[in-house]
């Protein structure tokens, strides 16, 4: 047949609820739920098949025309882990497993307009708690606030030769529980089989004992099956008569079979444990009294040679040489009566606790009830495995399933930041979330975008205010609250804009100082990452204001990051305000390793210990820049070149930096990665820094217009103070280059105390306010970090 295909998102780890309307009608309404959102679609229904496929789930439907018509639900592929969790039908219809057809079957269709609700889903193994028969009471502590499905199957009565014991019933119900609530589970045991001339033990938790007829070796009897129950007070069911409010749910056990072929054949199968009523025993030849089934108020009546059932206990058969010989009644809320020469009665189930919802009982060929607290359906399906809505062979079983998490929502941190004409959103799931986040939902216009990633970028945006909204869904389908962050997208200048607003020149001669007015000019050279654009000379358009501090742009690095040198809390160019203080470079100078920003004694490029000046810079960074580190590059590095000079014939051990200053051949490249100081997040360098901060290099001083030994009080690095670079000079004592108070590049012993001018690198995507022109009175102001 032709029909419209339903389209759904992937539903793994979510509940699917389908409502099937049965009868001679023109349409079938299928309602499916994903998380907490419900949608409904109508599909034309005629004789034939409806295929619905989130996981190739097929629902085959036939119209109610004859009494033997039924609805068959094909089994859902187990490879996807989807299963029928729960079901209920109106008008007495029942969904059960059909072993022959390997599918779920809706039977007992007697009325038009019957509605069946089926709950399918993928339940993670950690949310399913199963209890096999152990012969002991087990404690269950709820792991989380939520709605739990309680399911119990009673045990089968014992067999006698070819006659089988009555089957255990099935009861289910849902209940809301708090975390660390305690429940107690007693799983019924199967009654003992084929006892002759001796008593036959009833199954654990209330199965009645079979009583022996010691004078007749052909009289076989068996024990009744035990009930399975869940309660809030520990104990066998028979001990809880004064704590009935604590009993949550019970599934009755079946009665034992009876075998007596000698003379008159009194042999009979046991009868099943019930829903609201246990099945009454079957009367055999000569009208011997059968055992009664347990009810909601009393135990089953005693049959021939048997005792009556009581609360939580099936009746036991009498034992002896004259009136002995009876099989035990099934355990239950109230047990069934024992009987000989006829069958004993089955135990009753129980779902009357007011805390239970969506509750029902199912039993084999039993009496039905439509009342909420005794809702009972008769089924013809039986299995040794614990299947929903099926009667049970063998020992009983119990299962507790966490269906919904109550009072819990996943949580996360939200950060939205501007990146050019884009907004970059980053979600950080909380470490104490119970489950992994599986989906992220982002919007700036109320049309959410689903993503598997915890980051999302909204691109090509116009200038203006945006409200970012985000929520997440975890692997259980649990949805977080929506979090919002408002961000103003301001069109600003970038490093590229700054470069493009300048005349670009190239310098080749560095033997003389550069002290002319070069405002409006930048120069280009090569560094390890490509072309770098730098300022030189007497320039007044390289001012930046960042983190409340004035800085000077040294250069735009080859990777696009922007290298700054500290210039004070005001825009003055000379004096102690241009530095954060003074410090020795290292406390000692009697070993050449002390030229290192970090060093290891005995190694030329060691990184074991921090220099004294690095400690000062780290402390200052933590106190002044830590809150702005989202703007600071962790990729760019700081070169403290400890490579030796090519020639060392001066009586000193010279480093390569010293040779370059002597020969007027500066470089922006760092030849040894062990001397390129970077943080651990960088893809290059030694990754040894705890903070992305350093000092200017002697090479950069030369590029800016300085020369070793020649004064220059006009280039932009002149401050009238003497301050450190991080370029090693020479040894036998450890010397490092500095900028002298005259503006000349110079060298000095590392244990002297000089000024400190921190150097940092702003990220390449940094934006500056559009109206800044880089002058001391109108600097480039970093947006969001003024």
XYZ file of C-alpha atoms in Angstrom:
786
model
C 0.000 0.000 0.000
C 1.051 3.590 -0.519
C 1.456 5.903 2.449
C 3.468 8.896 3.607
C 6.750 8.009 5.264
C 7.285 9.401 8.728
C 10.541 11.270 9.101
C 12.229 11.343 12.475
C 15.575 12.220 13.917
C 17.797 9.439 15.181
C 16.105 8.179 18.330
C 18.809 6.189 20.053
C 18.631 6.568 23.833
C 15.154 8.098 23.634
C 11.672 6.797 24.213
C 9.268 6.189 21.333
C 5.603 6.113 22.226
C 3.180 4.802 19.639
C -0.597 4.889 19.993
C -2.328 2.431 17.680
C -6.073 2.873 17.201
C -7.720 -0.384 16.168
C -11.112 -0.810 14.513
C -13.029 -0.052 11.344
C -11.886 3.525 10.988
C -10.545 5.738 8.244
C -7.264 6.712 9.811
C -4.713 5.438 12.280
C -3.083 7.994 14.579
C 0.522 7.267 15.457
C 1.996 9.526 18.100
C 5.740 9.500 18.686
C 7.661 11.262 21.396
C 11.310 12.305 21.294
C 12.585 13.637 24.591
C 9.804 15.980 25.735
C 8.504 17.075 22.367
C 5.394 15.433 20.945
C 4.285 15.426 17.320
C 1.305 13.691 15.742
C 0.703 12.573 12.150
C -2.201 10.746 10.538
C -1.660 7.826 8.187
C -4.489 6.389 6.059
C -5.423 2.916 7.316
C -6.818 0.201 5.101
C -6.379 -3.525 5.187
C -2.669 -4.027 4.762
C 0.539 -2.958 6.436
C 1.815 0.251 7.954
C 5.601 0.546 8.006
C 7.193 2.979 10.433
C 10.959 2.967 10.488
C 13.122 4.886 12.936
C 15.018 1.623 13.328
C 13.140 -0.402 10.748
C 10.398 -0.864 13.324
C 7.444 -2.425 11.561
C 3.848 -2.391 12.773
C 1.577 -4.796 10.885
C -2.118 -4.025 11.334
C -5.276 -5.960 10.459
C -8.801 -4.638 10.855
C -11.184 -6.154 13.383
C -13.581 -8.189 11.247
C -13.662 -11.668 12.802
C -12.964 -12.799 16.336
C -9.614 -14.279 15.387
C -8.305 -11.060 13.873
C -5.381 -9.514 15.710
C -2.691 -6.880 15.455
C 0.836 -8.181 15.134
C 3.838 -6.007 15.990
C 6.997 -7.367 14.426
C 9.938 -7.713 16.767
C 12.204 -4.677 16.766
C 15.766 -5.495 15.667
C 17.818 -6.269 18.739
C 20.942 -5.029 16.990
C 19.774 -1.498 17.659
C 18.959 -2.283 21.280
C 15.368 -1.085 20.929
C 12.808 -3.001 22.943
C 9.210 -2.804 24.029
C 9.449 -1.337 27.503
C 5.795 -1.082 28.435
C 2.321 -1.301 26.926
C -1.329 -0.958 27.789
C -4.586 -1.265 25.831
C -8.203 -0.259 26.302
C -11.177 -2.632 26.062
C -9.224 -5.546 27.434
C -6.849 -5.903 24.492
C -3.445 -7.271 25.430
C 0.003 -7.016 23.825
C 2.165 -10.063 24.364
C 5.119 -11.835 22.808
C 4.310 -14.506 20.235
C 7.207 -16.957 20.224
C 6.068 -18.712 17.066
C 5.774 -15.497 15.083
C 8.770 -13.920 16.839
C 6.827 -10.740 17.343
C 4.516 -8.886 19.691
C 0.860 -9.628 19.198
C -2.220 -7.682 20.215
C -5.002 -10.077 21.103
C -8.371 -10.145 22.840
C -9.797 -7.575 20.443
C -13.489 -7.374 21.178
C -14.376 -3.714 20.611
C -13.949 -1.125 17.926
C -11.820 1.887 18.741
C -9.427 -0.068 20.940
C -6.294 1.956 21.737
C -2.943 0.461 22.641
C -0.051 2.537 23.936
C 3.347 0.965 23.454
C 6.531 2.414 24.830
C 9.662 1.449 22.926
C 13.091 2.702 23.747
C 16.772 2.229 24.147
C 17.610 1.872 27.804
C 21.286 1.878 28.701
C 22.426 -1.160 30.587
C 23.340 0.900 33.623
C 19.678 1.919 33.962
C 18.356 -1.663 34.054
C 18.611 -3.609 37.289
C 17.687 -7.285 37.066
C 17.146 -9.784 39.855
C 17.268 -13.521 39.292
C 16.201 -16.069 41.828
C 18.764 -16.349 44.663
C 16.711 -17.562 47.614
C 17.525 -14.357 49.520
C 16.105 -10.868 49.861
C 18.078 -8.323 47.858
C 18.422 -4.617 48.562
C 18.262 -2.030 45.796
C 19.371 1.575 46.351
C 18.063 3.982 43.722
C 20.915 5.749 41.921
C 18.979 8.862 40.970
C 15.742 10.784 41.405
C 13.404 9.592 38.701
C 10.554 7.488 37.445
C 11.170 3.767 37.731
C 9.393 0.848 36.099
C 8.916 -2.071 38.482
C 8.331 -5.484 36.925
C 7.896 -8.801 38.735
C 7.221 -12.337 37.548
C 6.012 -15.014 39.933
C 7.458 -18.541 39.917
C 5.961 -21.671 38.410
C 4.634 -24.488 40.566
C 6.400 -27.846 40.561
C 5.745 -30.539 37.945
C 4.615 -34.152 38.427
C 5.660 -36.476 35.650
C 3.885 -35.241 32.496
C 1.821 -32.668 34.369
C 3.148 -29.147 34.681
C 2.948 -26.642 37.439
C 0.912 -23.473 37.068
C 2.719 -20.464 35.639
C 3.761 -17.369 37.533
C 1.957 -14.074 36.835
C 3.433 -10.777 35.677
C 2.839 -7.391 37.344
C 4.197 -3.995 36.460
C 3.887 -0.384 37.556
C 5.739 2.905 37.539
C 6.798 4.843 40.611
C 8.660 8.072 41.341
C 11.580 7.575 43.692
C 14.255 9.734 45.236
C 17.957 9.085 45.021
C 19.115 6.534 47.604
C 15.619 5.250 48.344
C 15.839 1.606 49.374
C 13.722 -1.164 47.907
C 13.756 -4.851 48.812
C 13.223 -7.600 46.280
C 12.254 -11.202 46.965
C 12.221 -13.319 43.801
C 10.001 -16.375 43.968
C 11.469 -19.851 43.565
C 9.954 -22.681 41.525
C 8.195 -25.346 43.544
C 9.900 -28.710 43.955
C 8.718 -31.403 41.506
C 7.825 -35.122 41.572
C 7.750 -35.883 45.239
C 6.330 -39.232 46.323
C 6.069 -40.562 49.858
C 7.722 -37.409 51.135
C 6.811 -33.739 51.427
C 7.675 -31.475 48.506
C 9.067 -28.019 49.317
C 7.235 -24.984 48.082
C 9.158 -22.316 46.199
C 10.906 -19.489 48.021
C 8.668 -16.612 49.140
C 5.384 -18.309 49.919
C 5.031 -21.380 47.724
C 2.960 -23.951 49.620
C 4.557 -27.300 50.438
C 3.274 -30.450 48.828
C 2.156 -32.947 51.453
C 3.131 -36.603 51.048
C 0.716 -39.558 51.060
C 3.110 -41.955 52.662
C 0.967 -45.052 52.058
C 0.791 -44.688 48.271
C 3.935 -44.766 46.143
C 1.888 -43.731 43.097
C 0.783 -40.420 44.601
C 2.990 -37.621 43.262
C 2.662 -34.105 44.481
C 4.694 -30.869 44.133
C 5.332 -27.540 45.767
C 3.652 -24.284 44.794
C 5.621 -21.542 43.100
C 6.763 -18.583 45.184
C 5.580 -15.011 44.673
C 7.922 -12.221 43.603
C 7.486 -8.870 45.284
C 9.149 -5.481 45.770
C 8.605 -3.498 48.939
C 10.053 -0.806 51.147
C 10.418 -3.061 54.207
C 12.662 -6.056 54.075
C 11.117 -9.442 54.641
C 9.362 -12.359 53.011
C 5.910 -11.436 51.843
C 4.252 -13.513 54.571
C 5.966 -11.386 57.250
C 4.616 -8.051 55.974
C 0.952 -8.320 56.880
C 1.289 -5.361 59.254
C 3.286 -3.333 56.700
C 1.073 -3.647 53.673
C 1.479 0.052 52.814
C 5.142 -0.692 52.142
C 4.386 -3.425 49.620
C 4.684 -1.936 46.147
C 4.012 -4.784 43.758
C 3.478 -8.566 43.754
C 3.307 -11.253 41.073
C 1.591 -14.451 42.144
C 3.095 -17.930 41.880
C 1.441 -20.936 40.213
C 0.251 -24.004 42.081
C 1.959 -27.363 41.971
C 0.818 -30.114 39.606
C -0.662 -33.352 40.969
C -0.232 -36.920 39.655
C -2.345 -39.895 40.759
C -2.920 -42.514 38.024
C -3.498 -45.429 40.396
C -7.118 -46.476 40.129
C -9.053 -43.311 39.462
C -6.928 -40.773 37.573
C -6.823 -37.610 39.649
C -3.846 -36.178 37.779
C -3.976 -32.501 36.912
C -1.798 -29.565 35.946
C -1.259 -26.772 38.376
C -3.058 -23.465 37.814
C -1.456 -20.126 37.291
C -0.713 -17.321 39.653
C -3.074 -14.519 38.969
C -3.583 -10.870 38.655
C -6.129 -9.636 41.129
C -7.313 -13.249 41.612
C -5.228 -16.370 41.573
C -6.723 -19.083 39.405
C -8.959 -21.553 41.227
C -7.865 -25.158 41.059
C -9.531 -27.566 38.650
C -11.842 -30.257 40.035
C -11.039 -33.742 38.688
C -12.951 -37.025 38.952
C -15.380 -37.705 41.746
C -15.703 -34.012 42.575
C -12.871 -33.731 45.018
C -12.604 -30.129 46.230
C -9.980 -28.028 44.465
C -7.904 -25.323 46.128
C -9.163 -21.766 45.753
C -7.144 -18.943 44.229
C -5.863 -16.137 46.414
C -7.742 -12.822 46.250
C -6.987 -9.252 47.254
C -8.418 -9.855 50.708
C -8.014 -13.502 51.614
C -6.114 -16.666 50.900
C -7.586 -19.358 48.672
C -9.856 -21.925 50.265
C -8.423 -25.286 51.218
C -8.991 -28.165 48.826
C -9.136 -31.880 49.541
C -6.276 -32.840 51.868
C -4.939 -29.297 51.839
C -4.703 -26.142 53.892
C -5.993 -22.733 52.936
C -3.709 -20.010 51.656
C -2.900 -17.016 53.854
C -1.344 -13.590 53.439
C 1.852 -14.041 51.450
C 1.757 -17.822 51.735
C 0.297 -20.621 49.646
C -1.477 -23.396 51.511
C 0.472 -26.583 52.159
C -0.800 -30.094 51.530
C -1.525 -32.436 54.399
C 0.961 -35.185 54.998
C 0.387 -38.693 56.302
C -0.754 -42.219 55.541
C -4.484 -41.547 55.619
C -5.344 -37.962 54.616
C -1.996 -36.946 53.162
C -1.169 -36.288 49.543
C -1.774 -32.774 48.147
C 0.163 -30.230 46.090
C 0.976 -26.777 47.415
C -0.823 -23.579 46.526
C 0.961 -20.754 44.768
C 2.441 -17.934 46.818
C 1.057 -14.437 46.326
C -0.338 -11.334 47.918
C -2.683 -13.943 49.239
C -1.687 -17.551 48.571
C -3.756 -20.210 46.883
C -5.207 -23.166 48.768
C -3.543 -26.574 48.602
C -5.367 -29.616 47.233
C -5.050 -33.313 46.393
C -7.041 -35.321 43.834
C -7.657 -31.878 42.255
C -5.424 -28.939 41.584
C -4.337 -26.390 44.150
C -5.064 -22.669 43.675
C -2.716 -19.976 42.399
C -1.550 -16.947 44.372
C -2.832 -13.432 43.640
C -0.828 -10.471 42.417
C -0.967 -6.931 43.766
C -0.669 -3.434 42.269
C -2.853 -1.595 44.749
C -0.189 0.675 46.215
C -1.262 4.284 45.627
C 2.286 5.288 44.604
C 2.137 3.097 41.490
C 0.946 4.458 38.152
C 0.544 2.902 34.701
C 0.100 -0.412 36.423
C -1.352 -3.732 35.338
C -1.185 -7.487 35.938
C -1.046 -10.274 33.372
C -1.722 -13.945 34.003
C -2.305 -17.135 32.061
C -5.994 -17.843 31.286
C -7.101 -15.894 34.324
C -9.995 -13.703 35.349
C -9.757 -10.052 34.287
C -10.480 -6.750 35.960
C -10.827 -3.210 34.592
C -10.385 -1.371 37.890
C -7.281 0.785 38.230
C -5.904 -0.924 41.321
C -6.671 -4.466 40.130
C -6.302 -4.057 36.359
C -5.758 -7.594 35.079
C -5.381 -9.028 31.582
C -5.563 -12.675 30.628
C -2.850 -13.864 28.232
C -2.008 -17.111 26.463
C 1.701 -16.361 26.137
C 4.251 -18.079 28.338
C 8.039 -17.988 28.338
C 10.917 -19.158 30.453
C 12.557 -15.796 29.786
C 11.094 -12.802 31.596
C 9.134 -11.039 28.846
C 6.694 -8.216 29.363
C 3.040 -9.198 29.666
C 3.957 -12.898 29.621
C 3.316 -15.584 32.180
C 6.536 -17.124 33.552
C 7.954 -20.623 33.543
C 10.585 -21.663 36.073
C 11.824 -19.361 38.809
C 10.492 -15.866 39.204
C 12.265 -12.702 38.146
C 12.290 -8.980 38.925
C 13.470 -5.953 36.982
C 13.738 -2.277 37.879
C 14.277 0.186 35.043
C 15.068 3.866 35.402
C 12.795 5.445 32.773
C 13.135 9.149 33.422
C 15.489 11.313 35.429
C 13.606 13.757 37.636
C 14.968 16.979 39.026
C 18.160 16.646 37.015
C 19.323 18.546 33.993
C 22.748 18.575 32.400
C 24.638 21.819 32.874
C 27.402 23.657 31.073
C 29.434 26.830 30.876
C 28.868 29.231 27.977
C 31.343 31.612 26.386
C 30.543 33.695 23.311
C 33.180 36.014 21.939
C 33.640 38.201 18.930
C 36.053 37.184 16.211
C 36.051 39.713 13.411
C 32.590 39.626 11.893
C 31.859 36.310 13.596
C 30.727 35.144 17.004
C 32.488 32.059 18.331
C 30.478 30.088 20.898
C 32.157 27.578 23.189
C 30.266 25.223 25.503
C 32.060 23.550 28.421
C 30.025 20.677 29.947
C 30.119 20.522 33.729
C 32.370 17.834 35.140
C 29.622 16.655 37.515
C 27.106 15.931 34.744
C 25.820 12.386 35.059
C 26.042 11.613 31.351
C 27.976 12.755 28.329
C 26.561 15.549 26.207
C 25.553 14.163 22.820
C 23.975 17.165 21.077
C 24.471 20.938 21.177
C 21.903 23.479 19.983
C 22.873 27.037 19.046
C 20.930 30.075 17.872
C 21.084 33.835 17.559
C 17.645 34.131 15.963
C 15.585 31.403 17.717
C 16.151 28.911 14.881
C 18.339 26.362 16.602
C 21.201 24.638 14.812
C 21.955 21.088 15.966
C 25.603 20.140 16.269
C 27.788 17.346 17.602
C 30.485 19.874 18.523
C 30.843 21.982 21.646
C 31.888 24.963 19.516
C 30.001 26.828 16.842
C 30.763 29.967 14.824
C 28.153 32.373 13.499
C 29.819 34.021 10.523
C 29.440 37.087 8.277
C 27.402 39.029 10.805
C 26.450 42.662 10.650
C 27.425 45.055 13.390
C 24.945 45.015 16.268
C 23.822 43.309 19.473
C 23.219 39.548 19.436
C 21.720 37.229 22.018
C 23.342 33.824 21.823
C 21.143 30.993 23.097
C 22.397 27.477 23.750
C 21.068 24.280 25.234
C 22.410 20.735 25.281
C 20.989 17.214 25.327
C 22.832 14.351 26.959
C 23.059 10.688 26.042
C 19.863 9.990 27.996
C 17.908 12.540 26.015
C 17.811 14.895 29.022
C 17.701 18.538 28.017
C 19.432 21.387 29.821
C 18.058 24.808 30.476
C 18.637 27.380 27.764
C 21.550 29.670 28.568
C 21.979 33.067 26.975
C 24.736 35.585 26.501
C 24.413 38.978 24.855
C 27.348 40.154 22.803
C 27.883 43.331 20.839
C 29.469 42.838 17.461
C 31.408 45.982 16.695
C 33.185 46.452 13.437
C 36.805 47.170 14.294
C 40.247 47.440 12.866
C 42.468 44.429 12.493
C 46.215 44.021 12.184
C 45.704 43.771 8.447
C 43.917 47.146 8.461
C 46.831 48.673 10.366
C 49.360 47.300 7.892
C 47.291 48.456 4.927
C 47.098 51.992 6.323
C 50.892 52.314 6.251
C 53.521 52.665 3.587
C 55.539 49.445 3.532
C 59.300 49.690 3.059
C 62.275 47.352 3.403
C 65.472 48.103 5.348
C 68.738 46.475 4.367
C 71.361 48.572 6.204
C 71.347 48.336 10.009
C 74.820 49.825 10.639
C 73.430 53.237 11.623
C 70.639 54.313 13.868
C 67.176 55.216 12.570
C 65.971 58.352 14.343
C 63.877 60.125 11.719
C 60.118 60.600 11.858
C 58.678 57.444 10.319
C 55.036 57.900 11.316
C 52.889 56.313 8.633
C 55.572 53.789 7.684
C 56.093 50.112 8.456
C 58.893 47.849 7.314
C 58.825 44.239 6.236
C 61.128 41.280 6.824
C 60.871 37.525 7.266
C 60.402 35.538 10.466
C 59.809 31.837 11.087
C 56.155 32.139 10.068
C 56.373 34.328 6.987
C 56.393 38.069 6.437
C 56.491 40.247 9.515
C 55.734 44.006 9.475
C 57.562 46.124 12.033
C 57.848 49.701 13.241
C 61.161 51.571 13.341
C 62.489 55.034 14.000
C 60.714 57.963 15.603
C 57.160 56.737 15.197
C 53.989 57.930 16.894
C 51.311 55.671 15.372
C 52.088 52.325 17.017
C 50.312 52.935 20.343
C 47.879 50.321 21.712
C 45.714 50.385 24.798
C 45.063 46.947 26.203
C 44.017 45.832 29.707
C 44.144 49.452 30.881
C 47.819 49.662 29.882
C 49.601 51.511 27.082
C 51.778 49.447 24.785
C 53.832 49.986 21.624
C 53.486 47.683 18.621
C 56.897 46.157 17.879
C 55.673 44.216 14.886
C 52.906 42.155 13.342
C 54.338 38.641 13.399
C 54.351 36.330 10.436
C 51.433 34.366 11.930
C 49.357 37.570 12.225
C 49.702 37.985 15.971
C 50.664 41.453 17.225
C 53.805 41.857 19.314
C 53.607 44.565 21.997
C 56.083 46.029 24.459
C 54.917 47.578 27.728
C 54.949 51.406 27.860
C 53.139 52.224 31.090
C 49.805 53.149 32.570
C 49.939 56.485 30.755
C 51.190 57.376 27.300
C 54.470 58.923 28.467
C 57.539 57.802 26.530
C 60.329 58.257 29.055
C 60.853 57.564 32.738
C 60.273 54.687 35.117
C 56.557 54.572 34.215
C 57.610 52.786 31.007
C 58.615 49.683 32.955
C 56.975 47.510 35.640
C 60.012 47.688 37.951
C 63.578 46.443 38.073
C 65.210 43.071 38.633
C 68.361 41.119 38.077
C 68.201 38.814 35.076
C 69.652 36.047 37.241
C 71.023 36.072 40.770
C 74.398 34.694 39.695
C 76.658 35.325 36.727
C 79.494 32.874 37.334
C 78.215 30.244 34.923
C 77.364 30.753 31.292
C 73.964 28.970 31.672
C 72.702 32.057 33.575
C 72.222 33.871 30.256
C 69.067 31.747 29.797
C 65.535 32.971 30.389
C 65.290 29.392 31.639
C 68.351 27.259 32.248
C 69.891 23.997 33.445
C 73.436 24.026 34.806
C 75.615 21.922 32.538
C 73.333 22.261 29.501
C 73.543 24.901 26.788
C 69.792 24.914 26.108
C 68.389 23.684 29.421
C 64.925 24.529 30.752
C 64.937 23.129 34.257
C 64.923 26.398 36.236
C 63.360 29.826 35.804
C 65.503 32.913 35.661
C 64.879 35.576 38.276
C 63.363 37.914 35.705
C 60.974 35.228 34.419
C 59.603 34.849 37.948
C 58.892 38.594 38.105
C 57.162 38.551 34.705
C 55.009 35.516 35.589
C 53.840 37.138 38.788
C 53.007 40.369 37.003
C 51.115 38.482 34.281
C 49.014 36.617 36.847
C 48.095 39.870 38.589
C 47.516 42.069 35.555
C 46.785 40.056 32.396
C 45.319 36.716 33.451
C 41.738 37.903 33.034
C 42.535 39.052 29.482
C 44.360 35.916 28.325
C 41.614 35.071 25.821
C 43.071 37.942 23.783
C 46.713 36.867 24.136
C 48.329 34.469 21.695
C 49.640 31.181 23.042
C 51.152 30.301 19.689
C 53.733 33.038 19.271
C 57.008 32.688 21.154
C 59.992 34.639 22.525
C 63.488 33.912 21.265
C 66.328 33.742 23.802
C 68.964 32.578 21.309
C 71.738 30.585 23.048
C 73.402 29.363 19.882
C 77.170 30.062 19.807
C 78.721 32.579 17.416
C 80.352 31.211 14.289
C 83.701 32.714 15.327
C 84.977 33.119 18.888
C 88.452 34.731 18.731
C 87.918 37.736 20.966
C 88.865 36.105 24.264
C 85.185 35.782 25.103
C 82.718 33.031 24.350
C 80.251 34.895 22.158
C 76.674 33.961 21.438
C 75.122 34.239 17.965
C 73.191 37.345 18.960
C 76.391 39.174 19.804
C 77.863 38.271 16.446
C 74.749 39.576 14.669
C 74.890 42.916 16.465
C 78.603 43.273 15.677
C 77.937 42.477 12.004
C 74.664 44.493 11.845
C 72.735 41.448 10.599
C 69.676 41.119 12.865
C 67.081 38.383 12.349
C 63.529 37.729 13.428
C 64.126 33.986 13.152
C 64.970 31.665 16.022
C 67.362 28.965 14.868
C 66.930 26.525 17.766
C 63.414 25.583 18.904
C 64.764 24.885 22.406
C 65.374 28.643 22.671
C 61.936 29.668 21.353
C 60.017 30.068 24.601
C 56.344 29.084 24.188
C 53.551 27.796 26.386
C 52.357 24.200 26.320
C 49.432 25.092 24.052
C 51.702 26.190 21.223
C 52.492 24.013 18.225
C 56.112 25.159 18.160
C 59.040 26.048 20.398
C 60.012 24.521 23.715
C 56.538 24.716 25.310
C 58.181 25.469 28.659
C 56.426 28.703 29.670
C 53.665 28.872 32.231
C 52.507 32.237 30.850
C 52.853 33.692 27.318
C 55.071 36.590 28.315
C 58.712 37.476 27.680
C 61.097 40.312 26.735
C 62.151 42.081 23.569
C 65.178 40.688 21.705
C 68.338 42.610 20.853
C 67.579 41.873 17.182
C 64.229 43.632 17.492
C 65.978 46.636 19.069
C 68.221 46.838 16.005
C 65.297 46.493 13.603
C 63.564 49.323 15.520
C 66.519 51.656 14.892
C 69.059 50.923 17.613
C 72.735 50.097 17.155
C 75.157 48.614 19.661
C 77.196 51.358 21.306
C 75.504 54.264 19.485
C 73.048 56.551 21.280
C 69.558 57.064 19.865
C 67.173 59.170 21.908
C 64.580 59.528 19.160
C 63.504 55.996 18.231
C 60.363 54.674 19.895
C 62.173 52.197 22.205
C 64.108 54.995 23.942
C 62.838 55.592 27.488
C 65.802 57.246 29.235
C 66.104 54.059 31.316
C 68.233 50.953 31.039
C 66.170 47.802 30.582
C 66.664 44.130 29.738
C 66.333 42.238 26.483
C 66.389 38.415 26.492
C 69.271 37.959 24.037
C 72.473 36.371 25.472
C 75.741 38.209 24.721
C 78.873 36.496 26.013
C 80.771 34.631 28.698
C 83.192 34.090 30.850
C 80.719 35.909 33.026
C 77.090 35.659 31.954
C 76.171 38.795 30.018
C 72.867 39.658 28.319
C 71.943 42.554 26.033
C 70.006 45.565 27.269
C 68.839 48.932 25.970
C 70.991 51.551 27.613
C 69.642 54.822 29.008
C 71.038 56.601 25.931
C 69.076 54.344 23.601
C 72.133 52.370 22.562
C 72.121 48.598 22.501
C 74.556 47.397 25.151
C 75.546 44.335 27.170
C 75.669 43.871 30.915
C 76.298 41.289 33.603
C 73.089 39.333 34.493
C 73.326 40.023 38.228
C 72.717 43.754 37.721
C 69.273 45.147 38.401
C 67.700 46.752 35.313
C 64.277 47.784 34.149
C 61.663 45.287 32.985
C 59.398 45.962 29.979
C 57.084 42.984 29.409
C 56.398 41.765 25.883
C 53.240 39.901 24.830
C 51.553 38.917 21.561
C 47.900 39.680 20.873
C 45.974 37.113 18.884
C 45.766 37.590 15.140
C 41.986 38.080 15.263
C 42.204 40.956 17.745
C 39.974 43.857 16.839
C 40.613 47.511 17.697
C 38.098 50.287 17.923
C 37.472 51.712 14.508
C 38.253 55.325 15.383
C 41.762 54.723 16.789
C 44.756 55.852 14.683
C 47.607 54.523 16.851
C 48.791 57.863 18.219
C 49.537 58.426 21.869
C 46.380 60.530 22.196
C 44.183 58.188 20.111
C 45.684 54.688 20.405
C 44.419 51.457 18.914
C 42.080 50.293 21.691
C 41.416 46.560 21.924
C 37.679 45.942 21.820
C 36.524 44.085 24.908
C 39.787 44.693 26.778
C 40.040 48.443 27.002
